[in-house]
CSV table of C-alpha atoms in Angstrom, one decimal:
chain,number,residue,atom,x,y,z
A,1211,MET,CA,55.3,121.9,31.5
A,1212,SER,CA,50.7,122.2,32.9
A,1213,LEU,CA,50.5,123.1,36.3
A,1214,ILE,CA,49.4,119.8,36.2
A,1215,GLU,CA,52.3,118.3,35.6
A,1216,LEU,CA,54.3,120.7,37.8
A,1217,MET,CA,51.5,119.6,40.4
A,1218,VAL,CA,51.9,115.3,39.6
A,1219,ALA,CA,55.9,116.1,39.7
A,1220,VAL,CA,55.4,118.4,43.1
A,1221,THR,CA,53.2,115.5,44.9
A,1222,ILE,CA,55.6,112.2,43.3
A,1223,ALA,CA,58.8,114.4,44.6
A,1224,LEU,CA,56.9,114.6,48.3
A,1225,VAL,CA,55.6,110.7,48.5
A,1226,MET,CA,59.3,109.9,47.5
A,1227,SER,CA,60.9,112.4,50.4
A,1228,LEU,CA,58.0,111.2,53.2
A,1229,ALA,CA,59.4,107.3,52.4
A,1230,ILE,CA,62.9,108.3,52.2
A,1231,PHE,CA,62.9,110.1,55.9
A,1232,SER,CA,60.3,107.2,57.0
A,1233,THR,CA,63.6,104.8,55.9
A,1234,LEU,CA,66.1,106.9,57.5
A,1235,SER,CA,63.7,107.8,60.9
A,1236,SER,CA,63.7,103.7,60.4
A,1237,SER,CA,66.8,102.7,60.6
A,1238,GLU,CA,68.3,105.8,62.4
A,1239,GLY,CA,65.6,104.1,65.6
A,1240,ARG,CA,67.1,100.4,65.4
A,1241,LYS,CA,71.1,102.2,64.7
A,1242,ARG,CA,70.5,103.8,68.6
A,1243,THR,CA,68.5,100.9,70.1
A,1244,LEU,CA,71.7,98.3,68.3
A,1245,THR,CA,73.9,100.8,70.3
A,1246,ALA,CA,72.6,100.8,73.4
A,1247,THR,CA,72.3,97.3,73.4
A,1248,ASN,CA,75.7,97.1,72.3
A,1249,ASP,CA,76.4,99.9,75.5
A,1250,VAL,CA,75.1,97.2,77.9
A,1251,ALA,CA,76.7,94.0,76.9
A,1252,GLN,CA,79.2,95.7,77.4
A,1253,VAL,CA,78.7,97.4,80.6
A,1254,GLY,CA,78.2,93.7,82.2
A,1255,ILE,CA,80.5,92.0,80.5
A,1256,PHE,CA,82.7,94.7,82.4
A,1257,SER,CA,81.1,95.0,85.3
A,1258,ALA,CA,81.3,90.8,85.6
A,1259,TYR,CA,85.5,91.2,85.3
A,1260,GLN,CA,85.1,93.3,88.1
A,1261,LEU,CA,83.2,91.1,90.2
A,1262,ASP,CA,84.9,88.7,89.2
A,1263,LYS,CA,88.1,89.6,90.3
A,1264,LEU,CA,87.2,91.2,93.3
A,1265,LEU,CA,85.8,88.6,94.8
A,1266,ARG,CA,88.5,85.8,93.4
A,1267,SER,CA,91.2,87.2,95.6
A,1268,ALA,CA,88.4,87.8,98.8
A,1269,GLY,CA,90.1,86.8,102.0
A,1270,SER,CA,93.9,87.2,99.9
A,1271,GLY,CA,96.0,87.1,103.2
A,1272,PHE,CA,94.3,86.5,106.3
A,1273,SER,CA,92.0,82.6,105.0
A,1274,GLN,CA,94.8,79.8,105.1
A,1275,GLY,CA,97.0,81.4,107.0
A,1276,ALA,CA,95.1,83.0,110.3
A,1277,ASP,CA,91.3,81.9,109.4
A,1278,PHE,CA,90.5,82.0,112.4
A,1279,THR,CA,90.6,86.0,112.9
A,1280,PHE,CA,87.7,85.5,110.5
A,1281,GLY,CA,84.7,87.2,112.0
A,1282,CYS,CA,86.6,90.2,114.4
A,1283,GLN,CA,85.3,93.4,114.6
A,1284,LEU,CA,87.8,95.8,112.6
A,1285,THR,CA,89.0,99.0,114.3
A,1286,ALA,CA,91.0,101.3,112.4
A,1287,THR,CA,92.0,104.9,112.9
A,1288,ARG,CA,93.5,108.2,110.4
A,1289,THR,CA,95.7,110.7,110.9
A,1290,ALA,CA,92.7,112.5,109.7
A,1291,PRO,CA,90.1,112.7,109.8
A,1292,GLY,CA,90.6,109.9,112.9
A,1293,GLN,CA,88.7,106.7,113.5
A,1294,ILE,CA,87.4,105.3,110.1
A,1295,LEU,CA,86.3,101.5,112.3
A,1296,PRO,CA,83.7,101.5,113.6
A,1297,PHE,CA,82.7,103.4,111.0
A,1298,THR,CA,80.7,105.9,113.3
A,1299,ALA,CA,79.3,108.8,110.8
A,1300,ALA,CA,76.5,108.6,108.1
A,1301,MET,CA,78.1,106.9,105.5
A,1302,ALA,CA,78.0,108.2,101.8
A,1303,ALA,CA,75.4,107.2,99.9
A,1304,PRO,CA,74.0,104.5,98.6
A,1305,PHE,CA,75.7,103.0,101.5
A,1306,THR,CA,73.9,105.1,104.1
A,1307,ALA,CA,71.1,103.0,105.0
A,1308,MET,CA,73.1,99.4,104.9
A,1309,ASN,CA,76.2,101.5,108.2
A,1310,THR,CA,73.0,102.5,110.4
A,1311,SER,CA,71.8,98.8,110.0
A,1312,LEU,CA,75.2,97.5,110.5
A,1313,GLY,CA,75.9,99.5,113.0
A,1314,GLY,CA,78.8,101.1,111.8
A,1315,SER,CA,80.4,97.6,112.8
A,1316,TYR,CA,82.4,95.4,110.5
A,1317,ARG,CA,84.6,92.3,110.7
A,1318,LEU,CA,86.7,90.4,109.3
A,1319,ALA,CA,85.1,88.1,106.5
A,1320,PRO,CA,86.1,87.8,102.8
A,1321,VAL,CA,82.2,88.4,101.6
A,1322,ILE,CA,79.1,89.4,102.6
A,1323,ILE,CA,76.2,90.1,100.9
A,1324,VAL,CA,74.0,92.5,102.6
A,1325,LYS,CA,70.8,92.1,101.5
A,1326,ASP,CA,68.4,94.7,99.7
A,1327,ALA,CA,71.2,97.0,101.2
A,1328,THR,CA,69.5,99.6,98.5
A,1329,THR,CA,67.4,101.0,97.1
A,1330,PRO,CA,68.5,103.0,93.4
A,1331,ASN,CA,66.3,105.8,92.2
A,1332,ILE,CA,66.0,104.3,88.4
A,1333,SER,CA,65.0,100.5,90.0
A,1334,GLY,CA,63.3,101.7,93.1
A,1335,LYS,CA,63.8,98.4,94.8
A,1336,GLY,CA,66.1,96.4,96.9
A,1337,SER,CA,69.3,95.6,95.4
A,1338,ASP,CA,72.1,93.9,97.3
A,1339,ALA,CA,75.6,94.7,98.0
A,1340,LEU,CA,79.1,93.1,99.0
A,1341,ILE,CA,81.2,93.0,101.4
A,1342,ILE,CA,84.4,92.5,100.6
A,1343,MET,CA,88.1,92.1,101.9
A,1344,SER,CA,91.4,91.0,100.7
A,1345,GLY,CA,94.9,91.8,101.7
A,1346,SER,CA,97.5,92.6,99.2
A,1347,ALA,CA,100.9,91.5,101.1
A,1348,GLY,CA,102.1,88.4,98.5
A,1349,PHE,CA,104.0,86.9,100.3
A,1350,GLY,CA,103.8,88.2,103.5
A,1351,GLU,CA,100.7,86.0,104.7
A,1352,VAL,CA,102.0,84.2,107.9
A,1353,PRO,CA,101.1,86.0,111.4
A,1354,THR,CA,103.9,85.7,112.9
A,1355,LEU,CA,103.3,85.3,117.1
A,1356,PHE,CA,103.9,88.7,119.4
A,1357,THR,CA,106.4,87.7,121.8
A,1358,ALA,CA,105.8,90.3,124.4
A,1359,THR,CA,102.7,92.9,124.6
A,1360,GLY,CA,103.2,95.8,121.7
A,1361,ALA,CA,102.9,99.8,122.5
A,1362,LEU,CA,101.9,102.2,120.6
A,1363,THR,CA,105.9,102.6,119.1
A,1364,GLN,CA,106.4,99.0,119.1
A,1365,LEU,CA,105.2,95.1,118.5
A,1366,ASN,CA,106.9,93.0,119.5
A,1367,LEU,CA,107.3,89.1,117.4
A,1368,GLN,CA,110.0,86.3,116.8
A,1369,ASN,CA,110.4,87.7,113.6
A,1370,THR,CA,109.8,90.5,110.8
A,1371,VAL,CA,110.8,89.2,107.8
A,1372,SER,CA,107.2,89.6,105.7
A,1373,PHE,CA,106.7,93.5,107.4
A,1374,GLN,CA,108.1,96.3,104.7
A,1375,ALA,CA,107.6,99.8,105.6
A,1376,ASN,CA,104.5,101.4,105.3
A,1377,ASP,CA,103.2,98.2,105.3
A,1378,LEU,CA,99.2,97.7,107.2
A,1379,VAL,CA,99.6,95.4,110.0
A,1380,LEU,CA,96.3,93.2,111.4
A,1381,LEU,CA,96.8,92.4,114.7
A,1382,THR,CA,94.6,89.9,116.7
A,1383,ASP,CA,94.3,88.1,119.6
A,1384,THR,CA,93.7,84.2,119.7
A,1385,ALA,CA,93.2,84.2,123.8
A,1386,SER,CA,89.8,85.3,123.0
A,1387,ALA,CA,87.3,82.4,124.7
A,1388,THR,CA,84.7,84.1,123.5
A,1389,GLY,CA,85.1,84.7,119.7
A,1390,PRO,CA,87.4,86.3,117.6
A,1391,ALA,CA,88.2,89.3,119.5
A,1392,PRO,CA,88.4,92.5,117.7
A,1393,CYS,CA,91.5,93.3,115.5
A,1394,MET,CA,93.7,96.5,115.1
A,1395,ILE,CA,94.8,98.1,111.9
A,1396,GLU,CA,98.2,99.1,112.1
A,1397,GLN,CA,100.7,100.5,110.2
A,1398,VAL,CA,104.9,100.0,109.5
A,1399,THR,CA,106.3,103.1,110.0
A,1400,SER,CA,108.0,104.4,106.7
A,1401,SER,CA,111.6,104.3,108.0
A,1402,PHE,CA,112.0,100.3,109.0
A,1403,LEU,CA,114.1,98.7,107.1
A,1404,THR,CA,113.2,94.4,106.0
A,1405,GLY,CA,115.5,91.7,106.0
A,1406,GLY,CA,117.8,90.6,109.4
A,1407,THR,CA,116.4,89.1,112.5
A,1408,ALA,CA,115.0,92.5,114.2
A,1409,THR,CA,112.0,91.3,115.9
A,1410,ALA,CA,110.7,94.6,117.5
A,1411,LEU,CA,108.5,95.7,114.1
A,1412,PRO,CA,108.2,99.1,114.8
A,1413,LEU,CA,104.6,101.4,114.2
A,1414,ALA,CA,103.5,105.1,114.3
A,1415,GLY,CA,102.8,105.1,110.1
A,1416,SER,CA,102.7,108.1,108.4
A,1417,THR,CA,98.5,107.0,107.9
A,1418,TYR,CA,97.0,104.2,109.7
A,1419,SER,CA,97.9,104.1,113.4
A,1420,GLY,CA,96.3,104.7,116.4
A,1421,ASP,CA,96.0,103.8,120.6
A,1422,PRO,CA,93.4,103.0,121.5
A,1423,ILE,CA,91.0,102.8,118.7
A,1424,ASN,CA,87.2,102.5,120.0
A,1425,GLY,CA,88.4,101.3,123.3
A,1426,ILE,CA,90.5,98.6,121.9
A,1427,THR,CA,94.3,99.1,122.6
A,1428,LEU,CA,97.3,97.2,121.5
A,1429,ALA,CA,98.7,96.9,125.7
A,1430,ALA,CA,96.0,94.8,125.7
A,1431,TYR,CA,97.2,91.6,123.3
A,1432,SER,CA,98.2,88.5,124.7
A,1433,THR,CA,101.4,87.5,124.1
A,1434,VAL,CA,99.3,84.3,122.3
A,1435,ALA,CA,98.1,87.5,120.1
A,1436,MET,CA,99.9,87.6,115.7
A,1437,ALA,CA,100.6,89.6,113.3
A,1438,THR,CA,99.6,89.2,109.6
A,1439,ASN,CA,100.0,92.0,106.7
A,1440,LEU,CA,97.2,92.6,104.9
A,1441,GLY,CA,100.0,95.0,102.6
A,1442,SER,CA,101.2,98.1,102.0
A,1443,GLY,CA,99.5,101.5,103.8
A,1444,THR,CA,100.0,103.5,100.6
A,1445,VAL,CA,98.5,103.3,96.4
A,1446,SER,CA,101.1,101.3,95.4
A,1447,ASN,CA,100.2,98.0,96.7
A,1448,PRO,CA,96.8,98.5,99.1
A,1449,PRO,CA,94.3,96.0,100.7
A,1450,SER,CA,91.4,95.5,99.1
A,1451,PHE,CA,88.5,96.4,102.0
A,1452,VAL,CA,85.0,97.9,99.8
A,1453,ILE,CA,82.2,97.9,99.8
A,1454,VAL,CA,80.0,97.0,96.4
A,1455,GLY,CA,76.2,97.7,95.2
A,1456,VAL,CA,74.2,100.3,92.9
A,1457,GLY,CA,73.3,103.4,93.4
A,1458,ASP,CA,71.7,106.6,92.0
A,1459,ASN,CA,71.3,106.3,88.3
A,1460,ASN,CA,72.3,102.8,87.6
A,1461,ASN,CA,75.4,103.3,88.3
A,1462,LEU,CA,77.5,100.4,90.2
A,1463,MET,CA,79.2,102.1,93.3
A,1464,THR,CA,82.1,101.3,95.1
A,1465,TYR,CA,83.1,102.7,98.9
A,1466,ASP,CA,86.5,101.9,100.3
A,1467,LEU,CA,86.2,101.2,104.0
A,1468,LEU,CA,90.0,101.8,104.4
A,1469,GLN,CA,88.8,105.4,103.4
A,1470,MET,CA,92.3,105.8,101.0
A,1471,GLY,CA,90.8,108.0,98.9
A,1472,THR,CA,88.8,111.0,99.4
A,1473,PHE,CA,87.3,110.5,102.7
A,1474,ASN,CA,83.4,109.4,102.7
A,1475,THR,CA,83.1,109.2,99.5
A,1476,SER,CA,81.7,106.8,96.8
A,1477,GLU,CA,83.4,106.1,93.3
A,1478,ALA,CA,81.2,105.0,90.0
A,1479,MET,CA,83.0,101.7,89.1
A,1480,ALA,CA,80.4,100.7,86.2
A,1481,ASP,CA,77.4,102.4,85.0
A,1482,GLY,CA,74.1,100.8,83.3
A,1483,ILE,CA,73.1,98.6,86.5
A,1484,PHE,CA,69.9,98.6,87.0
A,1485,GLU,CA,70.1,95.8,90.1
A,1486,MET,CA,72.6,93.0,91.3
A,1487,HIS,CA,71.8,90.4,93.5
A,1488,ALA,CA,73.9,87.6,95.0
A,1489,LEU,CA,73.9,84.2,96.8
A,1490,TYR,CA,76.6,82.4,98.7
A,1491,GLY,CA,77.4,78.7,98.0
A,1492,VAL,CA,78.2,76.5,100.7
A,1493,ASP,CA,80.1,73.0,101.5
A,1494,THR,CA,77.9,71.5,103.8
A,1495,THR,CA,79.9,68.6,104.7
A,1496,GLY,CA,83.4,69.8,104.5
A,1497,ASN,CA,84.6,68.6,101.5
A,1498,GLY,CA,85.4,71.8,99.5
A,1499,THR,CA,82.8,72.2,97.3
A,1500,VAL,CA,78.8,73.6,96.8
A,1501,ASP,CA,76.5,71.6,98.1
A,1502,ILE,CA,73.7,74.0,98.5
A,1503,TRP,CA,73.0,77.8,97.5
A,1504,VAL,CA,71.8,79.9,100.2
A,1505,ASP,CA,69.3,82.9,99.8
A,1506,PRO,CA,71.2,86.0,102.3
A,1507,LYS,CA,68.1,86.8,103.2
A,1508,THR,CA,67.4,83.2,105.5
A,1509,ALA,CA,68.4,82.7,108.7
A,1510,GLY,CA,71.7,82.7,110.2
A,1511,TYR,CA,73.1,84.5,106.8
A,1512,ASP,CA,71.8,87.3,107.0
A,1513,ALA,CA,74.1,90.8,106.8
A,1514,VAL,CA,73.6,91.4,110.8
A,1515,THR,CA,74.2,87.4,112.2
A,1516,LEU,CA,77.3,87.3,110.0
A,1517,GLN,CA,79.0,90.4,111.4
A,1518,SER,CA,77.6,89.1,115.1
A,1519,GLY,CA,81.1,87.6,115.5
A,1520,THR,CA,80.0,84.1,117.4
A,1521,THR,CA,81.4,81.0,117.2
A,1522,ALA,CA,78.7,79.8,114.2
A,1523,SER,CA,78.4,82.5,112.4
A,1524,VAL,CA,82.8,82.7,111.6
A,1525,SER,CA,81.8,78.8,111.2
A,1526,THR,CA,78.9,79.6,108.9
A,1527,LEU,CA,82.0,82.3,106.5
A,1528,ARG,CA,83.6,79.5,106.6
A,1529,SER,CA,81.6,77.3,104.9
A,1530,ILE,CA,80.9,80.0,101.7
A,1531,LYS,CA,83.5,79.3,99.1
A,1532,ALA,CA,81.0,80.8,96.5
A,1533,ILE,CA,79.3,83.4,95.9
A,1534,ARG,CA,76.6,83.6,92.5
A,1535,VAL,CA,76.1,87.2,91.0
A,1536,GLY,CA,73.0,88.5,89.2
A,1537,LEU,CA,72.9,91.7,86.9
A,1538,ILE,CA,70.1,93.0,85.7
A,1539,LEU,CA,71.1,96.2,83.0
A,1540,ARG,CA,69.4,98.5,81.2
A,1541,THR,CA,69.1,100.8,78.2
A,1542,GLN,CA,69.9,104.5,78.9
A,1543,LEU,CA,67.1,105.7,77.1
A,1544,PRO,CA,63.9,104.8,76.4
A,1545,GLU,CA,62.4,103.4,73.4
A,1546,LYS,CA,59.4,104.7,71.0
A,1547,ALA,CA,55.8,102.8,73.5
A,1548,THR,CA,54.6,99.8,71.1
A,1549,THR,CA,52.4,97.3,71.4
A,1550,PRO,CA,53.5,95.1,72.6
A,1551,SER,CA,55.9,97.0,74.8
A,1552,VAL,CA,59.7,96.7,74.1
A,1553,THR,CA,61.3,95.0,76.9
A,1554,PRO,CA,56.9,93.4,78.9
A,1555,GLY,CA,59.1,91.4,81.3
A,1556,PRO,CA,59.0,89.7,83.6
A,1557,LEU,CA,62.9,89.4,83.9
A,1558,ALA,CA,64.6,86.3,86.2
A,1559,LEU,CA,68.0,85.7,88.1
A,1560,PHE,CA,69.3,82.1,88.9
A,1561,SER,CA,65.8,80.0,87.2
A,1562,ASP,CA,68.1,77.3,87.1
A,1563,LEU,CA,67.9,77.5,91.0
A,1564,GLY,CA,64.0,76.4,91.8
A,1565,ALA,CA,61.4,78.8,92.6
A,1566,THR,CA,63.1,79.6,96.2
A,1567,LEU,CA,65.8,81.0,95.5
A,1568,LYS,CA,64.2,82.7,91.3
A,1569,TYR,CA,64.7,86.9,91.1
A,1570,THR,CA,61.9,87.7,88.9
A,1571,ARG,CA,61.5,91.1,88.8
A,1572,THR,CA,58.5,92.0,86.9
A,1573,LEU,CA,58.0,96.2,85.0
A,1574,ALA,CA,56.0,99.3,85.0
A,1575,THR,CA,54.3,100.0,82.3
A,1576,ALA,CA,57.2,103.3,81.8
A,1577,GLU,CA,60.0,100.4,82.4
A,1578,GLN,CA,58.9,98.3,79.7
A,1579,ASN,CA,59.8,100.6,77.2
A,1580,PHE,CA,63.9,100.0,77.6
A,1581,ARG,CA,65.8,97.0,77.5
A,1582,TYR,CA,67.3,94.9,79.6
A,1583,ARG,CA,70.1,92.5,79.8
A,1584,THR,CA,70.4,89.7,82.8
A,1585,ILE,CA,74.2,88.1,83.3
A,1586,GLU,CA,75.0,85.7,86.1
A,1587,THR,CA,78.4,84.5,86.9
A,1588,THR,CA,79.7,81.8,89.9
A,1589,ILE,CA,82.6,82.8,91.0
A,1590,PRO,CA,84.6,80.5,93.1
A,1591,LEU,CA,85.9,82.0,96.9
A,1592,ARG,CA,89.4,80.6,96.1
A,1593,ASN,CA,91.5,82.0,98.8
A,1594,VAL,CA,88.7,79.9,101.4
A,1595,LEU,CA,88.5,77.0,99.6
A,1596,LEU,CA,90.4,74.3,100.9
A,1597,LEU,CA,89.1,76.1,104.6
A,1598,ASN,CA,87.2,72.8,106.4
């Protein structure tokens, strides 16, 4: 072969190699984009399922038979580290600022939305948090009346049929005329044998027992106080008193208010969640259906007011029949900067509810190099639907 022929062959080979590598690079880029998009979609489905499961169970164990407990301040203690409700320490991220704004006080309610409770480092914008509470007793959800004042080691009830060993007991006094009295969470002793005609319920469980707690004592409860089974105080079938919100690195985080796991620790539920926002579905006519949707920043529906324990706030809690949750999800890695950008935005949630309730997220230039998905779901609070 002559030198010219060899150079022509090399040139052709180089051109073909460039074309092949360009095709492979483009194909690999599309593959990464498709994989990242699919991952985000799956995370969205999983997150929506987890939130649906939590919210559909909200209010279980106390809504139907003991809605008079709505708005009572929860007091609880553990053998270690001591008092956990009201929570007096600095709560773990991402709920530190939220806990401070509420003064560490949490009142019994199926769901409370805390507007802009967290500020995730990736988004840099406010993201809502959900305080969700539900019992798990199942068969023991009817409150039992006291027959005499209680003591640290024993409750005197009309019957103890609905309680088992290690169960958590919610105590509330119906004699209060100034709104719901503080509630105590106590635990049945591990040696208690259910059944029979016993009316004495032995306390001093291995984990949740204390008297007094935050100045509240068992001896102060009247003979018209009530005891409600919340479920097991062990890991087998515990009640769910949790906070859910978006933390750093696009992680959807949960926090256990009953501190059944590692003390004062938030745990990741899912990743890829950029922001979370929510609305209340409110029944204004008492017929059990949602008439209006309300932003949680609205006066009377803000978390501080709903946590005030007033008669008006309790009435508002009873009127909330559904929660609408909107999630903004984002891929983990950016894509090559293009013109136009991959996601120019803006992103929108609740667009069908009008300009007042619509949430619009404008994307900065750097944020436009990521791909996003939005998911919205309306979840009925089935345990509250029948309350008038």
